[in-house]
């Protein structure tokens, strides 16, 4: 019995110890759980505080919409939407904050977001509370909020970026000087017009417009004056256009007009004529009144091309034909113009290398006194022997040289070559004779001509008395005050001056009287008609009489027949230059004639 009692005592003691240990362990674990719960709560509070600080300090606008109303908006949202406080945004909808044009799109996006639980990102426009529409980039995602499906929205103002993109796009597609579309936008619109015309089986017209003599205006009055003229012309042309028309500036003084919605080709031409009429007017630059005109070439889709490039090339070719026809006119494209245009491009390209390839040469035509047959001078005339095309007429390549600017270097070469040849003749024992050299309008208008002439004379050691410079009547009268100053500077060098192509331009008699020239050269177009046209004869007679009253010697160009020479002699003409006495001939043949010093009908090379 005692043993049993002792056994139970020990057992009870063990149980008490075990219970105490268990209670201690439970107390320990409870404390651990308590502390863990405290740590988790603290971490949660810290996390919530970090999230709150992150949301509140975020530079992006953050809004939460639940049950169809905004329940949260941070400070950045207040700033983005120009609200007095963030609370002002509460109870509104995200759709209300979208720009009117985007509200349907935003409502659809939110509906789909709540339905499939995905996220949406993109760019749209928002409506600020002050009524201003702004561009924003926005991301929306769906999440559970208090048991409901809610929408979380993050937005950022990108208005400045969009404005910059708009400006950059405008600069990439528009001409900075005139504000007109540039070549990039023109080609895009042309491609679109071609696609529409092909789909609807329609035609449309493209016109290439180029200002006449613009380079001369730029060279004479400076680039500021040229820019002002381009702006004025662009404004005038734009005022004539319909809403469906497009006028682009593709470079320099070149414009392209796209005429799409016209019922007929005649209607397109009528619009083009209005545009050309807007260009053709008088402008005053630095006190000088200048008549501005333009030339236009037209191509039609699909007859003259079915791509933007083909239509532009065709209208460009037609425009060049309009230039060749006398300027201030329009020309419709035809297939023959393509070969002419290609030839012109080839000539311009080859002309750039003609000097260095030694393809250019000078021929010389005598100026003979009518009554005595004495040779009074020679004119240096430029010739080009193309390695493939043979001899090319000056009337074909000189206009190209002038328009391309090559006339400057070619003109300088002609002057130097002519002076060197004259000096060579003198050293060979040929009696000194005056050699005349034509100056192009671009040479006359370019600064430094006097220095160029002086350097040429010094380099060739030619006495200035044996050089005569010819200025055309038109070039002389473009800016007569400037021309008068130039002429006096050249006369100080000792060279002689003459007016070429007299009768084809417009002369101010006051300036003609003041110009220090010795000769007037009557244009050959009058000489050609002098035998059968009494009007031509009267004009020639009047020009000779005028020149003599001014104390000038008269030279008649392109005299080819005895009848012409006889009438010119009767009118009192002093000298003849033409095939009647001598065609333009190489230097060695000319030297033989100069050695003789006198011409007669019997030894005429033109017989």
Tab-separated table of C-alpha atoms in Angstrom, residues 136-368:
chain	number	residue	atom	x	y	z
A	136	UNK	CA	-1.732	62.600	-70.777
A	137	UNK	CA	-0.177	59.161	-70.720
A	138	UNK	CA	-2.310	56.867	-68.571
A	139	UNK	CA	-2.184	53.373	-67.080
A	140	UNK	CA	-5.282	51.758	-65.538
A	141	UNK	CA	-5.502	48.425	-63.722
A	142	UNK	CA	-8.260	46.578	-61.903
A	143	UNK	CA	-8.039	45.372	-58.256
A	144	UNK	CA	-10.238	44.392	-55.334
A	145	UNK	CA	-11.101	47.241	-52.974
A	146	UNK	CA	-13.252	46.471	-49.939
A	147	UNK	CA	-14.837	43.569	-51.690
A	148	UNK	CA	-15.567	45.467	-54.903
A	149	UNK	CA	-13.835	45.656	-58.253
A	150	UNK	CA	-12.058	49.036	-58.426
A	151	UNK	CA	-9.873	50.866	-60.962
A	152	UNK	CA	-6.446	52.271	-60.148
A	153	UNK	CA	-5.297	55.040	-62.538
A	154	UNK	CA	-1.835	56.587	-62.923
A	155	UNK	CA	-1.538	59.596	-65.255
A	156	UNK	CA	1.163	62.040	-66.309
A	157	UNK	CA	0.931	65.314	-68.265
A	158	UNK	CA	2.723	64.991	-71.628
A	159	UNK	CA	1.378	68.197	-73.202
A	160	UNK	CA	4.842	69.746	-73.585
A	161	UNK	CA	6.160	66.600	-75.232
A	162	UNK	CA	3.191	66.446	-77.591
A	163	UNK	CA	3.609	70.130	-78.454
A	164	UNK	CA	7.290	69.512	-79.188
A	165	UNK	CA	6.405	66.500	-81.327
A	166	UNK	CA	3.844	68.622	-83.168
A	167	UNK	CA	6.430	71.361	-83.779
A	168	UNK	CA	9.029	68.846	-84.938
A	169	UNK	CA	6.502	67.193	-87.228
A	170	UNK	CA	5.520	70.594	-88.615
A	171	UNK	CA	9.165	71.470	-89.203
A	172	UNK	CA	9.706	68.116	-90.925
A	173	UNK	CA	6.731	68.648	-93.228
A	174	UNK	CA	6.680	72.418	-93.807
A	175	UNK	CA	8.957	75.056	-95.273
A	176	UNK	CA	10.316	77.315	-92.538
A	177	UNK	CA	10.358	80.469	-94.690
A	178	UNK	CA	6.857	80.407	-96.199
A	179	UNK	CA	5.012	77.992	-93.921
A	180	UNK	CA	3.948	75.971	-96.966
A	181	UNK	CA	4.138	72.168	-97.066
A	182	UNK	CA	7.574	70.922	-98.105
A	183	UNK	CA	8.593	68.068	-100.380
A	184	UNK	CA	8.046	65.417	-97.668
A	185	UNK	CA	4.415	66.383	-97.107
A	186	UNK	CA	3.875	66.919	-100.832
A	187	UNK	CA	5.005	63.380	-101.662
A	188	UNK	CA	2.771	61.966	-98.901
A	189	UNK	CA	-0.231	63.878	-100.258
A	190	UNK	CA	0.647	62.862	-103.809
A	191	UNK	CA	0.776	59.189	-102.803
A	192	UNK	CA	-2.611	59.560	-101.108
A	193	UNK	CA	-4.073	61.354	-104.144
A	194	UNK	CA	-2.780	58.601	-106.431
A	195	UNK	CA	-4.338	55.881	-104.249
A	196	UNK	CA	-7.709	57.666	-104.185
A	197	UNK	CA	-7.628	58.438	-107.901
A	198	UNK	CA	-6.770	54.831	-108.728
A	199	UNK	CA	-9.592	53.557	-106.527
A	200	UNK	CA	-12.180	55.993	-107.893
A	201	UNK	CA	-10.865	56.057	-111.478
A	202	UNK	CA	-10.245	59.822	-111.377
A	203	UNK	CA	-7.630	62.169	-112.831
A	204	UNK	CA	-5.808	65.056	-111.204
A	205	UNK	CA	-3.154	67.610	-112.132
A	206	UNK	CA	0.274	68.455	-110.743
A	207	UNK	CA	1.868	71.782	-111.658
A	208	UNK	CA	5.531	72.702	-111.182
A	209	UNK	CA	5.865	76.497	-110.762
A	210	UNK	CA	9.172	78.354	-110.954
A	211	UNK	CA	9.704	82.099	-110.549
A	212	UNK	CA	11.346	83.794	-113.521
A	213	UNK	CA	14.699	85.532	-112.941
A	214	UNK	CA	14.576	84.869	-109.196
A	215	UNK	CA	18.316	84.152	-108.999
A	216	UNK	CA	18.984	87.538	-110.560
A	217	UNK	CA	16.793	89.204	-107.913
A	218	UNK	CA	18.614	87.295	-105.169
A	219	UNK	CA	22.037	88.174	-106.567
A	220	UNK	CA	21.138	91.819	-107.190
A	221	UNK	CA	19.256	92.724	-104.020
A	222	UNK	CA	20.394	90.134	-101.514
A	223	UNK	CA	18.867	87.096	-99.853
A	224	UNK	CA	16.688	89.129	-97.482
A	225	UNK	CA	14.930	90.706	-100.445
A	226	UNK	CA	14.651	87.292	-102.091
A	227	UNK	CA	13.144	85.776	-98.952
A	228	UNK	CA	10.633	88.619	-98.640
A	229	UNK	CA	9.620	88.105	-102.259
A	230	UNK	CA	9.148	84.354	-101.727
A	231	UNK	CA	6.957	84.997	-98.696
A	232	UNK	CA	4.857	87.506	-100.626
A	233	UNK	CA	4.483	85.187	-103.613
A	234	UNK	CA	3.582	82.209	-101.392
A	235	UNK	CA	0.917	84.259	-99.623
A	236	UNK	CA	-0.548	85.470	-102.902
A	237	UNK	CA	-0.700	82.001	-104.420
A	238	UNK	CA	-2.202	80.457	-101.280
A	239	UNK	CA	-5.043	82.984	-101.331
A	240	UNK	CA	-6.177	81.582	-104.704
A	241	UNK	CA	-6.464	77.972	-103.589
A	242	UNK	CA	-9.490	75.874	-102.789
A	243	UNK	CA	-9.633	73.772	-99.633
A	244	UNK	CA	-8.766	70.607	-101.574
A	245	UNK	CA	-5.680	72.125	-103.255
A	246	UNK	CA	-2.148	71.852	-101.928
A	247	UNK	CA	0.677	74.305	-102.607
A	248	UNK	CA	4.171	73.225	-101.561
A	249	UNK	CA	7.576	74.879	-101.725
A	250	UNK	CA	10.178	72.254	-102.568
A	251	UNK	CA	13.265	74.479	-102.688
A	252	UNK	CA	14.574	77.841	-103.846
A	253	UNK	CA	11.942	79.470	-106.030
A	254	UNK	CA	10.261	76.177	-106.928
A	255	UNK	CA	6.665	75.479	-105.976
A	256	UNK	CA	4.358	72.553	-106.733
A	257	UNK	CA	0.579	72.833	-106.927
A	258	UNK	CA	-1.576	69.714	-106.449
A	259	UNK	CA	-5.078	70.079	-107.899
A	260	UNK	CA	-7.234	67.079	-106.976
A	261	UNK	CA	-10.957	67.770	-106.842
A	262	UNK	CA	-11.587	69.212	-110.274
A	263	UNK	CA	-14.262	68.140	-112.700
A	264	UNK	CA	-12.057	68.628	-115.753
A	265	UNK	CA	-8.570	69.512	-116.910
A	266	UNK	CA	-9.882	72.938	-117.951
A	267	UNK	CA	-10.962	73.625	-114.378
A	268	UNK	CA	-7.473	72.734	-113.128
A	269	UNK	CA	-5.897	75.036	-115.708
A	270	UNK	CA	-8.275	77.805	-114.626
A	271	UNK	CA	-7.111	77.469	-111.002
A	272	UNK	CA	-3.487	77.468	-112.157
A	273	UNK	CA	-4.020	80.633	-114.178
A	274	UNK	CA	-5.392	82.371	-111.083
A	275	UNK	CA	-2.314	81.270	-109.123
A	276	UNK	CA	0.032	82.523	-111.849
A	277	UNK	CA	-1.862	85.826	-112.008
A	278	UNK	CA	-1.297	86.213	-108.257
A	279	UNK	CA	2.453	85.887	-108.856
A	280	UNK	CA	2.604	88.235	-111.835
A	281	UNK	CA	2.737	91.669	-110.273
A	282	UNK	CA	5.100	94.536	-109.628
A	283	UNK	CA	7.062	94.655	-106.414
A	284	UNK	CA	9.318	97.359	-105.037
A	285	UNK	CA	12.668	96.226	-103.662
A	286	UNK	CA	15.087	98.826	-102.332
A	287	UNK	CA	13.250	101.475	-104.303
A	288	UNK	CA	13.371	99.479	-107.556
A	289	UNK	CA	10.156	98.352	-109.208
A	290	UNK	CA	10.488	94.768	-110.463
A	291	UNK	CA	7.959	92.778	-112.454
A	292	UNK	CA	7.699	89.247	-111.061
A	293	UNK	CA	6.492	86.440	-113.326
A	294	UNK	CA	6.519	82.669	-113.222
A	295	UNK	CA	6.593	79.668	-115.536
A	296	UNK	CA	4.535	76.539	-114.944
A	297	UNK	CA	4.592	72.977	-116.225
A	298	UNK	CA	1.689	70.560	-115.764
A	299	UNK	CA	1.341	66.791	-115.646
A	300	UNK	CA	-1.848	64.741	-115.303
A	301	UNK	CA	-2.421	61.454	-113.483
A	302	UNK	CA	-2.371	58.800	-114.885
A	303	UNK	CA	-1.479	59.993	-118.396
A	304	UNK	CA	1.911	61.473	-117.508
A	305	UNK	CA	2.889	59.241	-114.597
A	306	UNK	CA	1.432	56.902	-112.003
A	307	UNK	CA	3.859	57.646	-109.153
A	308	UNK	CA	4.681	60.817	-107.249
A	309	UNK	CA	8.199	60.887	-108.664
A	310	UNK	CA	7.021	60.385	-112.254
A	311	UNK	CA	4.407	63.156	-112.006
A	312	UNK	CA	6.925	65.583	-110.515
A	313	UNK	CA	9.517	64.793	-113.183
A	314	UNK	CA	6.945	65.247	-115.944
A	315	UNK	CA	5.694	68.593	-114.623
A	316	UNK	CA	9.316	69.708	-114.117
A	317	UNK	CA	10.114	68.866	-117.741
A	318	UNK	CA	7.055	70.812	-118.898
A	319	UNK	CA	8.105	73.778	-116.767
A	320	UNK	CA	11.525	73.889	-118.416
A	321	UNK	CA	9.808	73.915	-121.789
A	322	UNK	CA	7.739	76.893	-120.608
A	323	UNK	CA	11.003	78.635	-119.679
A	324	UNK	CA	12.445	77.920	-123.105
A	325	UNK	CA	9.282	79.269	-124.737
A	326	UNK	CA	9.903	82.693	-123.249
A	327	UNK	CA	8.862	82.409	-119.589
A	328	UNK	CA	5.660	83.766	-118.008
A	329	UNK	CA	3.616	80.923	-119.494
A	330	UNK	CA	2.416	77.399	-118.791
A	331	UNK	CA	3.127	74.190	-120.645
A	332	UNK	CA	1.267	70.864	-120.523
A	333	UNK	CA	3.467	67.794	-120.515
A	334	UNK	CA	3.817	65.636	-123.598
A	335	UNK	CA	6.147	62.671	-124.186
A	336	UNK	CA	8.501	64.697	-126.390
A	337	UNK	CA	9.366	66.856	-123.399
A	338	UNK	CA	10.830	63.897	-121.534
A	339	UNK	CA	13.631	63.444	-124.051
A	340	UNK	CA	14.219	67.209	-124.083
A	341	UNK	CA	14.352	67.268	-120.306
A	342	UNK	CA	16.709	64.287	-120.124
A	343	UNK	CA	18.938	65.916	-122.710
A	344	UNK	CA	18.948	69.128	-120.710
A	345	UNK	CA	19.937	67.276	-117.547
A	346	UNK	CA	22.736	65.519	-119.429
A	347	UNK	CA	23.983	68.789	-120.922
A	348	UNK	CA	24.006	70.462	-117.528
A	349	UNK	CA	25.909	67.553	-116.003
A	350	UNK	CA	28.427	67.368	-118.851
A	351	UNK	CA	28.841	71.139	-118.977
A	352	UNK	CA	30.222	71.054	-115.434
A	353	UNK	CA	33.207	69.090	-116.725
A	354	UNK	CA	33.519	70.678	-120.166
A	355	UNK	CA	36.191	73.166	-119.052
A	356	UNK	CA	38.471	70.647	-117.383
A	357	UNK	CA	38.035	68.244	-120.303
A	358	UNK	CA	39.050	71.000	-122.738
A	359	UNK	CA	35.801	70.695	-124.697
A	360	UNK	CA	35.131	74.446	-124.864
A	361	UNK	CA	36.700	76.685	-127.456
A	362	UNK	CA	36.361	80.187	-128.873
A	363	UNK	CA	35.573	81.096	-132.440
A	364	UNK	CA	35.869	84.641	-133.705
A	365	UNK	CA	33.590	86.699	-135.940
A	366	UNK	CA	34.792	89.820	-137.722
A	367	UNK	CA	33.270	93.263	-137.362
A	368	UNK	CA	33.739	94.995	-140.723
